[in-house]
Amino acid sequence: MLSLSPSFLHLLLALLHILPPALARPATSLWSRQTISPLPSYSDIFSCPATQWAPAPVGIPLTPQAPDAELQAILAEVDPARIEAIIRKLASFGTRHTLSSQTSPTRGIGAARDWIAEQMRSFATASDGQMEVTVPSYIQGVGDRILFPVRISNVVATLKGSVDPGRYYVVSGHYDTRCSDVNDYECDTPGADDDASGVAISMELARIMATRRPAATIVFAAVAGEEQDLYGSNFMAQTYKNASVNVQAMFTNDIVGASTADDGSKDPYTLRIFAQGTPTTESATTASTRATIGGENDSLARELARFVVGVTENKYTQMSIRVVYRLDRFLRGGDHRSFLNAGYAACRFTEPHENFAHQHQNVRVENGTQYGDLIEFVDFDYVARVAKVNVAAIWSLANAPAPPQNVTVNTTVLSNDSQFKWQGSNDALTAGYEILWRPTNAPFWTNSIALGKINTATINLSKDNVIFGIRAVSKNKYASPAAFPFPR
């Protein structure tokens, strides 16, 4: 009979369930929705001898970045009651379809746009001039899902960074809605979950952070035209690209309001993040090199997702993050795609189990089933926890140094050592760098090696056997996402 060691069994279970460390509550399988026993931590999972390529320990086990006192205070300000009030107000406009009225003060996308902008401007009054609210727009001509020329308007609140204002981080939701017929702009479509929940997160973060001074610039956005073909987010991303704005990361919160699945099971402490693999914007040469060296799992989006896990899975958010290694759900799309297409790092947050009777549906009862994206199906405490994930992620990004640039690994000579070089920074935030590594079959970084403020390093660990990344670290221990080294 075949005998399997406990370490191997733990590894097998972990890979089957693809779960992060348990968070002081029963873990819930993303796939089966069954409550299961907590699994070992990733450091335990990858302790089996078969994955240990280093002849001796290299560096130290990587520990999550805990929120400091300021971030804890910000997280404590997230208010489920305010989030509920925003979602209820947005649902009250009857429809927010992109083609609906833009002149009525009470119904349609124009009324919703004006209310969101008014609220954002009220938040900005507490910023001492550091937050600017704009409503950029353009006329979209007749096209895919656009029956007649229509104005597409985004509401954008920009909180200027205090140290590195040229570096941007964006958090967004879309305020337009749809019915069963994507071009029916007359029917009632409250859009409570899709996507008043995501807009409420952008607005709540803008309110809380208006009085704060992040090192880098943070943008809180509500975009239009998502249901018709990502028109608003594409306009926003291309505007940034055309102006050479340094957008380091973007998150869209889309369908983040419900913790109950279509079968009635509940999963109130889990959030999915979708992260694209090899960027479609890479040149054929770069993509080929990435495939050759096994870097398909180390795109900017996936490094961003790893960063999110490291800074948000804690007792302050109470959430587990399920990283899904693909662009989006099957045959679905979201506003992060517009930023990815512009060459920016972007990910999508979405609730763990969607109920398709409650999205893209006319409000009706059919065969005893209630259809429609109604307010009664939103879990406001869950949305508040998702908001805390966004707070922890965007604040940690904006207060960390920028990731190192032009990171390379020397391949000009054959060696079992790994020699790295990167472009050093003289900015006020960077105090030093760390080399991260993980086994090639590990989803997250496992070890770190602290370095000073240098731009070269040689490590007694072969690049052939593990995956490396290099990140910048500030004096107050905020760390950037890792940068993946390409050969030189």
Coordinates of C-alpha atoms in Angstrom, one line a residue:
M1 CA 0.0 0.0 0.0
L2 CA 1.2 3.5 -0.9
S3 CA 2.1 5.5 2.3
L4 CA 1.7 9.3 2.2
S5 CA 3.4 11.5 4.7
P6 CA 1.4 14.1 6.7
S7 CA 3.3 16.9 4.9
F8 CA 2.3 15.6 1.5
L9 CA -1.3 15.2 2.5
H10 CA -1.4 18.7 3.8
L11 CA 0.0 20.0 0.5
L12 CA -2.5 17.9 -1.5
L13 CA -5.4 19.3 0.5
A14 CA -4.2 22.8 0.2
L15 CA -3.8 22.6 -3.5
L16 CA -7.2 21.1 -3.9
H17 CA -8.9 23.8 -2.0
I18 CA -6.6 26.7 -2.8
L19 CA -7.2 28.3 0.5
P20 CA -5.2 31.0 2.4
P21 CA -4.5 30.7 6.2
A22 CA -7.5 30.3 8.4
L23 CA -8.7 33.4 10.2
A24 CA -10.0 32.3 13.6
R25 CA -13.2 30.9 12.1
P26 CA -14.1 27.8 10.0
A27 CA -12.7 28.0 6.5
T28 CA -15.2 27.8 3.7
S29 CA -14.4 26.1 0.4
L30 CA -14.8 28.5 -2.6
W31 CA -15.9 25.6 -4.8
S32 CA -18.1 23.3 -2.7
R33 CA -19.4 25.9 -0.2
Q34 CA -18.9 23.2 2.5
T35 CA -17.5 24.1 5.9
I36 CA -14.2 22.3 6.2
S37 CA -11.5 22.0 8.9
P38 CA -8.9 24.8 8.9
L39 CA -5.9 24.0 6.8
P40 CA -2.2 24.5 7.7
S41 CA -0.6 27.8 6.9
Y42 CA 1.3 28.2 3.7
S43 CA 4.6 28.1 5.6
D44 CA 3.6 24.6 6.8
I45 CA 2.3 23.6 3.4
F46 CA 5.5 24.3 1.6
S47 CA 7.7 22.7 4.3
C48 CA 7.9 19.3 2.6
P49 CA 11.4 18.3 1.5
A50 CA 10.4 18.1 -2.2
T51 CA 9.9 21.9 -2.3
Q52 CA 13.0 22.9 -0.4
W53 CA 15.6 23.8 -3.0
A54 CA 17.8 25.9 -0.7
P55 CA 20.6 23.9 0.8
A56 CA 20.1 25.9 4.0
P57 CA 17.5 28.5 5.1
V58 CA 17.9 31.6 2.9
G59 CA 16.3 34.6 4.5
I60 CA 13.4 34.4 7.0
P61 CA 9.8 33.3 6.6
L62 CA 7.7 36.2 5.2
T63 CA 5.1 37.5 7.6
P64 CA 2.0 39.5 6.7
Q65 CA 2.2 43.3 6.9
A66 CA 0.1 44.3 10.0
P67 CA -1.8 47.6 9.9
D68 CA -0.1 50.3 12.0
A69 CA -2.0 52.6 14.4
E70 CA -3.1 55.1 11.7
L71 CA -4.4 52.4 9.4
Q72 CA -6.2 50.8 12.3
A73 CA -7.9 54.1 13.0
I74 CA -9.0 54.5 9.4
L75 CA -10.4 51.0 9.3
A76 CA -12.4 51.6 12.4
E77 CA -14.2 54.5 10.7
V78 CA -15.8 52.4 8.0
D79 CA -19.5 52.7 8.8
P80 CA -22.0 50.0 7.6
A81 CA -24.9 52.5 8.2
R82 CA -23.4 55.1 5.8
I83 CA -22.8 52.4 3.2
E84 CA -26.4 51.2 3.5
A85 CA -27.6 54.8 3.1
I86 CA -25.6 55.2 -0.1
I87 CA -26.8 52.0 -1.6
R88 CA -30.5 52.8 -0.7
K89 CA -30.2 56.2 -2.3
L90 CA -28.6 54.9 -5.5
A91 CA -31.3 52.2 -5.8
S92 CA -34.0 54.9 -5.4
F93 CA -33.3 56.5 -8.8
G94 CA -35.5 53.9 -10.5
T95 CA -32.9 53.2 -13.2
R96 CA -29.3 54.2 -13.7
H97 CA -29.1 52.8 -17.2
T98 CA -26.5 54.6 -19.3
L99 CA -29.1 55.6 -21.9
S100 CA -31.7 56.8 -19.3
S101 CA -32.6 60.4 -18.5
Q102 CA -29.8 62.8 -17.7
T103 CA -32.1 65.7 -17.0
S104 CA -34.6 64.4 -14.5
P105 CA -33.7 65.4 -10.9
T106 CA -35.2 62.2 -9.5
R107 CA -34.9 59.4 -12.0
G108 CA -32.1 58.1 -14.3
I109 CA -28.4 58.2 -14.5
G110 CA -28.1 61.9 -14.6
A111 CA -29.8 62.3 -11.2
A112 CA -27.5 59.6 -9.8
R113 CA -24.4 61.2 -11.3
D114 CA -25.3 64.6 -9.8
W115 CA -26.0 63.2 -6.3
I116 CA -22.7 61.2 -6.3
A117 CA -20.8 64.4 -7.3
E118 CA -22.6 66.4 -4.7
Q119 CA -21.7 63.9 -2.0
M120 CA -18.0 63.7 -3.1
R121 CA -17.7 67.5 -3.0
S122 CA -19.1 67.5 0.5
F123 CA -16.4 65.0 1.5
A124 CA -13.7 67.2 -0.2
T125 CA -14.5 70.2 2.0
A126 CA -12.8 68.4 4.9
S127 CA -9.6 67.9 2.9
D128 CA -8.1 71.4 3.2
G129 CA -7.9 71.7 -0.5
Q130 CA -6.1 68.3 -1.1
M131 CA -9.1 66.5 -2.6
E132 CA -10.5 67.7 -6.0
V133 CA -13.8 66.4 -7.4
T134 CA -14.4 66.4 -11.2
V135 CA -17.0 65.0 -13.5
P136 CA -15.1 64.4 -16.8
S137 CA -17.3 63.3 -19.7
Y138 CA -17.5 62.8 -23.4
I139 CA -20.2 62.1 -26.0
Q140 CA -20.3 58.4 -27.1
G141 CA -21.6 58.0 -30.6
V142 CA -23.9 55.1 -31.7
G143 CA -22.1 51.8 -31.3
D144 CA -22.1 48.6 -29.4
R145 CA -25.1 48.7 -27.0
I146 CA -25.4 52.5 -27.6
L147 CA -28.7 53.2 -29.5
F148 CA -28.1 57.0 -29.8
P149 CA -25.3 59.5 -28.9
V150 CA -25.1 59.8 -25.2
R151 CA -22.9 61.6 -22.6
I152 CA -20.7 59.3 -20.5
S153 CA -19.8 60.9 -17.2
N154 CA -17.5 59.7 -14.5
V155 CA -17.3 61.2 -11.0
V156 CA -13.7 61.3 -9.8
A157 CA -12.4 62.5 -6.4
T158 CA -8.6 62.8 -6.4
L159 CA -6.8 63.0 -3.1
K160 CA -3.3 64.5 -3.7
G161 CA -0.3 62.6 -2.3
S162 CA 1.8 64.5 0.2
V163 CA 5.2 62.9 -0.8
D164 CA 4.9 61.4 -4.2
P165 CA 1.8 63.0 -5.8
G166 CA 2.7 61.8 -9.3
R167 CA 2.1 58.2 -8.3
Y168 CA -1.6 57.2 -8.5
Y169 CA -3.8 54.4 -7.0
V170 CA -7.4 54.1 -8.2
V171 CA -10.4 52.5 -6.5
S172 CA -13.7 52.4 -8.5
G173 CA -17.2 51.1 -8.9
H174 CA -19.7 51.6 -11.7
Y175 CA -23.0 53.5 -11.1
D176 CA -24.8 52.5 -14.2
T177 CA -27.3 49.5 -14.2
R178 CA -29.1 47.3 -16.7
C179 CA -32.2 45.0 -17.0
S180 CA -32.6 41.7 -18.8
D181 CA -32.4 43.5 -22.1
V182 CA -29.2 45.4 -22.0
N183 CA -30.7 48.2 -24.2
D184 CA -33.9 48.6 -22.2
Y185 CA -33.3 52.0 -20.6
E186 CA -36.9 52.5 -19.3
C187 CA -37.4 49.5 -17.0
D188 CA -36.8 49.8 -13.2
T189 CA -33.4 48.5 -12.3
P190 CA -32.3 49.3 -8.8
G191 CA -28.8 47.8 -9.2
A192 CA -28.2 47.5 -5.4
D193 CA -25.5 44.9 -5.7
D194 CA -24.4 45.6 -9.3
D195 CA -23.0 48.0 -8.6
A196 CA -24.3 50.4 -6.0
S197 CA -22.3 48.3 -3.6
G198 CA -19.0 49.1 -5.4
V199 CA -19.9 52.8 -5.7
A200 CA -20.7 52.9 -2.0
I201 CA -17.1 51.7 -1.3
S202 CA -15.5 54.4 -3.4
M203 CA -17.7 57.0 -1.7
E204 CA -17.1 55.7 1.9
L205 CA -13.3 55.6 1.3
A206 CA -13.4 59.1 -0.1
R207 CA -15.2 60.3 3.0
I208 CA -12.9 58.7 5.4
M209 CA -9.6 59.5 3.7
A210 CA -10.4 63.1 2.8
T211 CA -8.8 64.3 6.1
R212 CA -5.8 62.0 5.7
R213 CA -2.5 62.6 3.9
P214 CA -1.4 59.6 2.0
A215 CA 2.1 59.7 0.5
A216 CA 0.9 59.0 -3.0
T217 CA -2.3 60.1 -4.8
I218 CA -5.5 58.1 -4.3
V219 CA -8.4 58.3 -6.7
F220 CA -12.0 57.4 -5.7
A221 CA -14.2 56.9 -8.8
A222 CA -17.7 56.1 -9.9
V223 CA -17.8 55.4 -13.6
A224 CA -20.6 55.0 -16.1
G225 CA -21.2 52.8 -19.2
E226 CA -19.8 49.6 -17.7
E227 CA -22.8 47.5 -18.6
Q228 CA -22.8 48.8 -22.2
D229 CA -19.1 48.1 -22.9
L230 CA -16.8 49.6 -20.2
Y231 CA -17.1 53.0 -21.8
G232 CA -16.6 55.1 -18.6
S233 CA -13.6 53.2 -17.4
N234 CA -12.0 53.0 -20.8
F235 CA -12.4 56.8 -21.1
M236 CA -10.8 57.2 -17.6
A237 CA -7.9 54.8 -18.3
Q238 CA -7.1 56.2 -21.7
T239 CA -7.2 59.8 -20.3
Y240 CA -4.6 58.8 -17.8
K241 CA -2.5 57.0 -20.4
N242 CA -2.6 59.9 -22.8
A243 CA -1.5 62.2 -20.1
S244 CA 1.3 59.7 -19.0
V245 CA -0.1 59.5 -15.5
N246 CA 1.8 56.9 -13.4
V247 CA -1.1 54.7 -12.3
Q248 CA 0.5 52.0 -10.2
A249 CA -2.7 50.0 -9.4
M250 CA -6.4 50.0 -9.9
F251 CA -9.2 48.1 -8.2
T252 CA -12.7 47.8 -9.4
N253 CA -15.3 46.7 -6.8
D254 CA -18.1 45.1 -8.9
I255 CA -20.8 43.0 -7.3
V256 CA -19.5 43.1 -3.8
G257 CA -22.8 43.3 -1.9
A258 CA -24.1 39.8 -1.2
S259 CA -22.8 37.1 1.1
T260 CA -25.6 34.6 0.3
A261 CA -25.4 32.2 -2.7
D262 CA -28.2 31.0 -4.9
D263 CA -28.6 27.9 -2.8
G264 CA -29.0 29.9 0.4
S265 CA -25.5 29.1 1.8
K266 CA -23.6 32.0 3.4
D267 CA -20.0 33.0 3.0
P268 CA -19.8 36.4 4.7
Y269 CA -16.0 36.5 5.3
T270 CA -14.7 35.7 1.8
L271 CA -13.9 38.0 -1.1
R272 CA -12.6 37.0 -4.5
I273 CA -9.9 39.0 -6.3
F274 CA -9.4 38.3 -10.1
A275 CA -5.9 38.7 -11.4
Q276 CA -4.8 38.4 -15.0
G277 CA -1.8 36.4 -16.0
T278 CA 0.4 37.3 -18.9
P279 CA -0.5 40.8 -19.9
T280 CA -2.1 41.1 -23.4
T281 CA -0.2 44.4 -23.8
E282 CA 3.2 42.8 -23.6
S283 CA 5.3 42.6 -26.8
A284 CA 5.7 39.2 -28.3
T285 CA 9.3 39.2 -27.3
T286 CA 8.6 39.9 -23.7
A287 CA 5.7 37.4 -23.5
S288 CA 8.0 34.8 -25.0
T289 CA 10.7 35.5 -22.5
R290 CA 8.2 35.4 -19.6
A291 CA 7.0 32.0 -20.8
T292 CA 10.6 30.7 -21.1
I293 CA 11.5 31.6 -17.6
G294 CA 8.2 30.6 -16.0
G295 CA 7.0 34.0 -15.2
E296 CA 3.4 33.6 -16.3
N297 CA 2.2 33.7 -12.7
D298 CA 4.1 36.9 -11.9
S299 CA 2.4 39.6 -13.9
L300 CA 1.8 43.0 -12.4
A301 CA -1.8 42.0 -11.6
R302 CA -0.8 38.9 -9.8
E303 CA 1.9 40.6 -7.8
L304 CA -0.8 43.1 -6.9
A305 CA -3.2 40.3 -5.8
R306 CA -0.4 38.8 -3.6
F307 CA 0.1 42.2 -2.1
V308 CA -3.6 42.4 -1.3
V309 CA -3.5 39.1 0.5
G310 CA -0.5 40.1 2.6
V311 CA -2.0 43.4 3.9
T312 CA -5.7 42.6 4.2
E313 CA -6.1 39.2 5.7
N314 CA -6.2 40.1 9.4
K315 CA -8.5 40.6 12.4
Y316 CA -9.2 44.2 11.4
T317 CA -10.9 43.3 8.1
Q318 CA -12.0 39.8 9.2
M319 CA -11.8 38.7 5.6
S320 CA -10.2 35.9 3.6
I321 CA -9.1 36.7 0.1
R322 CA -9.5 34.1 -2.6
V323 CA -7.1 34.9 -5.5
V324 CA -8.5 33.7 -8.8
Y325 CA -5.8 33.4 -11.4
R326 CA -7.7 34.7 -14.4
L327 CA -8.8 38.0 -15.8
D328 CA -12.5 37.7 -14.8
R329 CA -15.4 35.2 -14.6
F330 CA -16.0 33.1 -17.7
L331 CA -17.1 35.3 -20.6
R332 CA -17.6 38.2 -18.2
G333 CA -15.9 41.6 -18.0
G334 CA -15.3 44.5 -15.7
D335 CA -13.7 48.0 -15.5
H336 CA -10.3 46.7 -14.5
R337 CA -10.0 45.4 -18.0
S338 CA -9.8 49.0 -19.3
F339 CA -6.9 49.7 -17.1
L340 CA -5.1 46.4 -18.0
N341 CA -5.6 47.3 -21.7
A342 CA -3.9 50.6 -21.0
G343 CA -0.9 48.8 -19.5
Y344 CA -1.7 49.4 -15.8
A345 CA -1.9 46.8 -13.0
A346 CA -5.5 46.2 -12.1
C347 CA -7.7 43.6 -10.3
R348 CA -11.3 43.0 -9.7
F349 CA -13.0 42.4 -6.3
T350 CA -16.2 40.3 -6.4
E351 CA -18.4 38.5 -3.8
P352 CA -17.6 34.7 -3.5
H353 CA -20.9 33.3 -4.9
E354 CA -23.0 35.3 -7.3
N355 CA -26.7 34.8 -7.4
F356 CA -27.6 35.4 -11.1
A357 CA -31.3 35.8 -10.3
H358 CA -30.3 39.1 -8.7
Q359 CA -28.2 40.6 -11.5
H360 CA -29.0 41.7 -15.1
Q361 CA -32.7 40.8 -14.5
N362 CA -36.0 42.6 -14.7
V363 CA -37.6 42.9 -11.3
R364 CA -40.3 40.2 -11.2
V365 CA -41.5 37.0 -9.4
E366 CA -41.4 33.9 -11.6
N367 CA -42.3 30.4 -10.5
G368 CA -42.0 31.6 -6.9
T369 CA -38.5 33.1 -7.4
Q370 CA -37.8 36.7 -6.9
Y371 CA -35.7 38.2 -9.7
G372 CA -34.0 41.6 -9.7
D373 CA -31.1 43.4 -8.1
L374 CA -33.0 44.5 -5.0
I375 CA -31.8 46.2 -1.8
E376 CA -33.2 43.3 0.3
F377 CA -30.5 41.0 -1.0
V378 CA -27.6 43.2 0.1
D379 CA -25.6 42.4 3.3
F380 CA -24.4 45.9 4.4
D381 CA -22.0 44.5 7.0
Y382 CA -20.4 42.4 4.3
V383 CA -20.0 45.5 2.1
A384 CA -18.4 47.3 5.0
R385 CA -15.8 44.4 5.4
V386 CA -15.1 44.6 1.6
A387 CA -14.6 48.3 2.1
K388 CA -12.0 47.6 4.8
V389 CA -10.2 45.3 2.5
N390 CA -10.0 48.2 0.0
V391 CA -8.9 50.6 2.8
A392 CA -6.1 48.3 3.9
A393 CA -4.9 47.7 0.3
I394 CA -5.1 51.2 -1.1
W395 CA -3.6 52.9 2.0
S396 CA -0.8 50.4 2.2
L397 CA 0.0 50.9 -1.5
A398 CA -0.1 54.7 -1.3
N399 CA 2.2 54.8 1.8
A400 CA 4.7 52.3 0.5
P401 CA 7.5 53.3 -1.9
A402 CA 7.0 52.6 -5.5
P403 CA 8.2 49.1 -6.6
P404 CA 11.8 49.0 -8.0
Q405 CA 12.1 49.5 -11.7
N406 CA 14.1 47.7 -14.4
V407 CA 14.7 44.6 -12.1
T408 CA 17.0 42.1 -13.8
V409 CA 18.7 38.8 -13.0
N410 CA 22.1 38.1 -14.5
T411 CA 22.1 35.2 -17.0
T412 CA 25.4 36.1 -18.8
V413 CA 27.3 33.4 -16.8
L414 CA 26.3 30.0 -15.5
S415 CA 26.1 30.1 -11.7
N416 CA 24.1 28.6 -8.8
D417 CA 24.1 32.1 -7.2
S418 CA 21.5 34.6 -8.3
Q419 CA 22.7 38.1 -9.1
F420 CA 20.2 40.9 -9.2
K421 CA 20.2 44.5 -10.3
W422 CA 17.6 47.2 -10.3
Q423 CA 17.1 50.9 -10.6
G424 CA 17.6 52.4 -7.2
S425 CA 15.4 55.3 -5.9
N426 CA 16.4 58.4 -4.1
D427 CA 12.8 59.3 -3.1
A428 CA 11.9 60.2 0.5
L429 CA 10.0 57.0 1.1
T430 CA 12.5 54.2 0.2
A431 CA 14.6 53.0 3.1
G432 CA 15.8 49.8 1.6
Y433 CA 14.8 46.7 -0.4
E434 CA 13.9 43.1 0.2
I435 CA 14.4 40.1 -2.0
L436 CA 11.4 37.7 -1.8
W437 CA 11.4 34.1 -3.0
R438 CA 9.0 31.2 -3.1
P439 CA 9.1 27.6 -4.5
T440 CA 8.0 27.6 -8.2
N441 CA 4.8 25.8 -7.2
A442 CA 3.9 28.1 -4.3
P443 CA 1.1 30.7 -5.0
F444 CA 2.5 33.3 -2.5
W445 CA 5.9 34.5 -1.4
T446 CA 7.3 32.5 1.4
N447 CA 10.7 34.0 2.4
S448 CA 12.3 37.5 2.5
I449 CA 15.9 38.7 2.6
A450 CA 16.4 42.2 3.9
L451 CA 18.8 44.5 2.1
G452 CA 19.9 48.1 2.6
K453 CA 19.4 50.9 0.2
I454 CA 21.4 49.3 -2.6
N455 CA 20.7 48.4 -6.2
T456 CA 22.6 45.1 -6.6
A457 CA 22.6 41.8 -4.6
T458 CA 23.9 38.3 -5.0
I459 CA 22.0 35.5 -3.3
N460 CA 23.2 31.9 -2.6
L461 CA 20.1 30.4 -4.1
S462 CA 19.7 29.4 -7.7
K463 CA 17.3 31.3 -10.0
D464 CA 16.6 27.9 -11.7
N465 CA 14.9 26.5 -8.7
V466 CA 12.7 29.3 -7.2
I467 CA 10.8 32.4 -8.1
F468 CA 12.3 35.7 -7.1
G469 CA 10.8 39.2 -6.6
I470 CA 12.2 42.5 -5.3
R471 CA 10.3 45.1 -3.3
A472 CA 11.0 48.5 -1.8
V473 CA 10.4 49.1 1.9
S474 CA 9.9 52.4 3.8
K475 CA 11.2 53.4 7.2
N476 CA 7.8 52.7 8.7
K477 CA 7.8 49.2 7.2
Y478 CA 5.3 49.8 4.4
A479 CA 6.4 47.5 1.5
S480 CA 5.6 47.8 -2.2
P481 CA 4.4 44.9 -4.4
A482 CA 7.2 42.8 -5.6
A483 CA 8.8 43.4 -9.0
F484 CA 9.6 40.2 -11.1
P485 CA 13.2 40.1 -12.5
F486 CA 13.7 39.5 -16.2
P487 CA 17.0 38.1 -17.5
R488 CA 19.8 40.4 -18.7

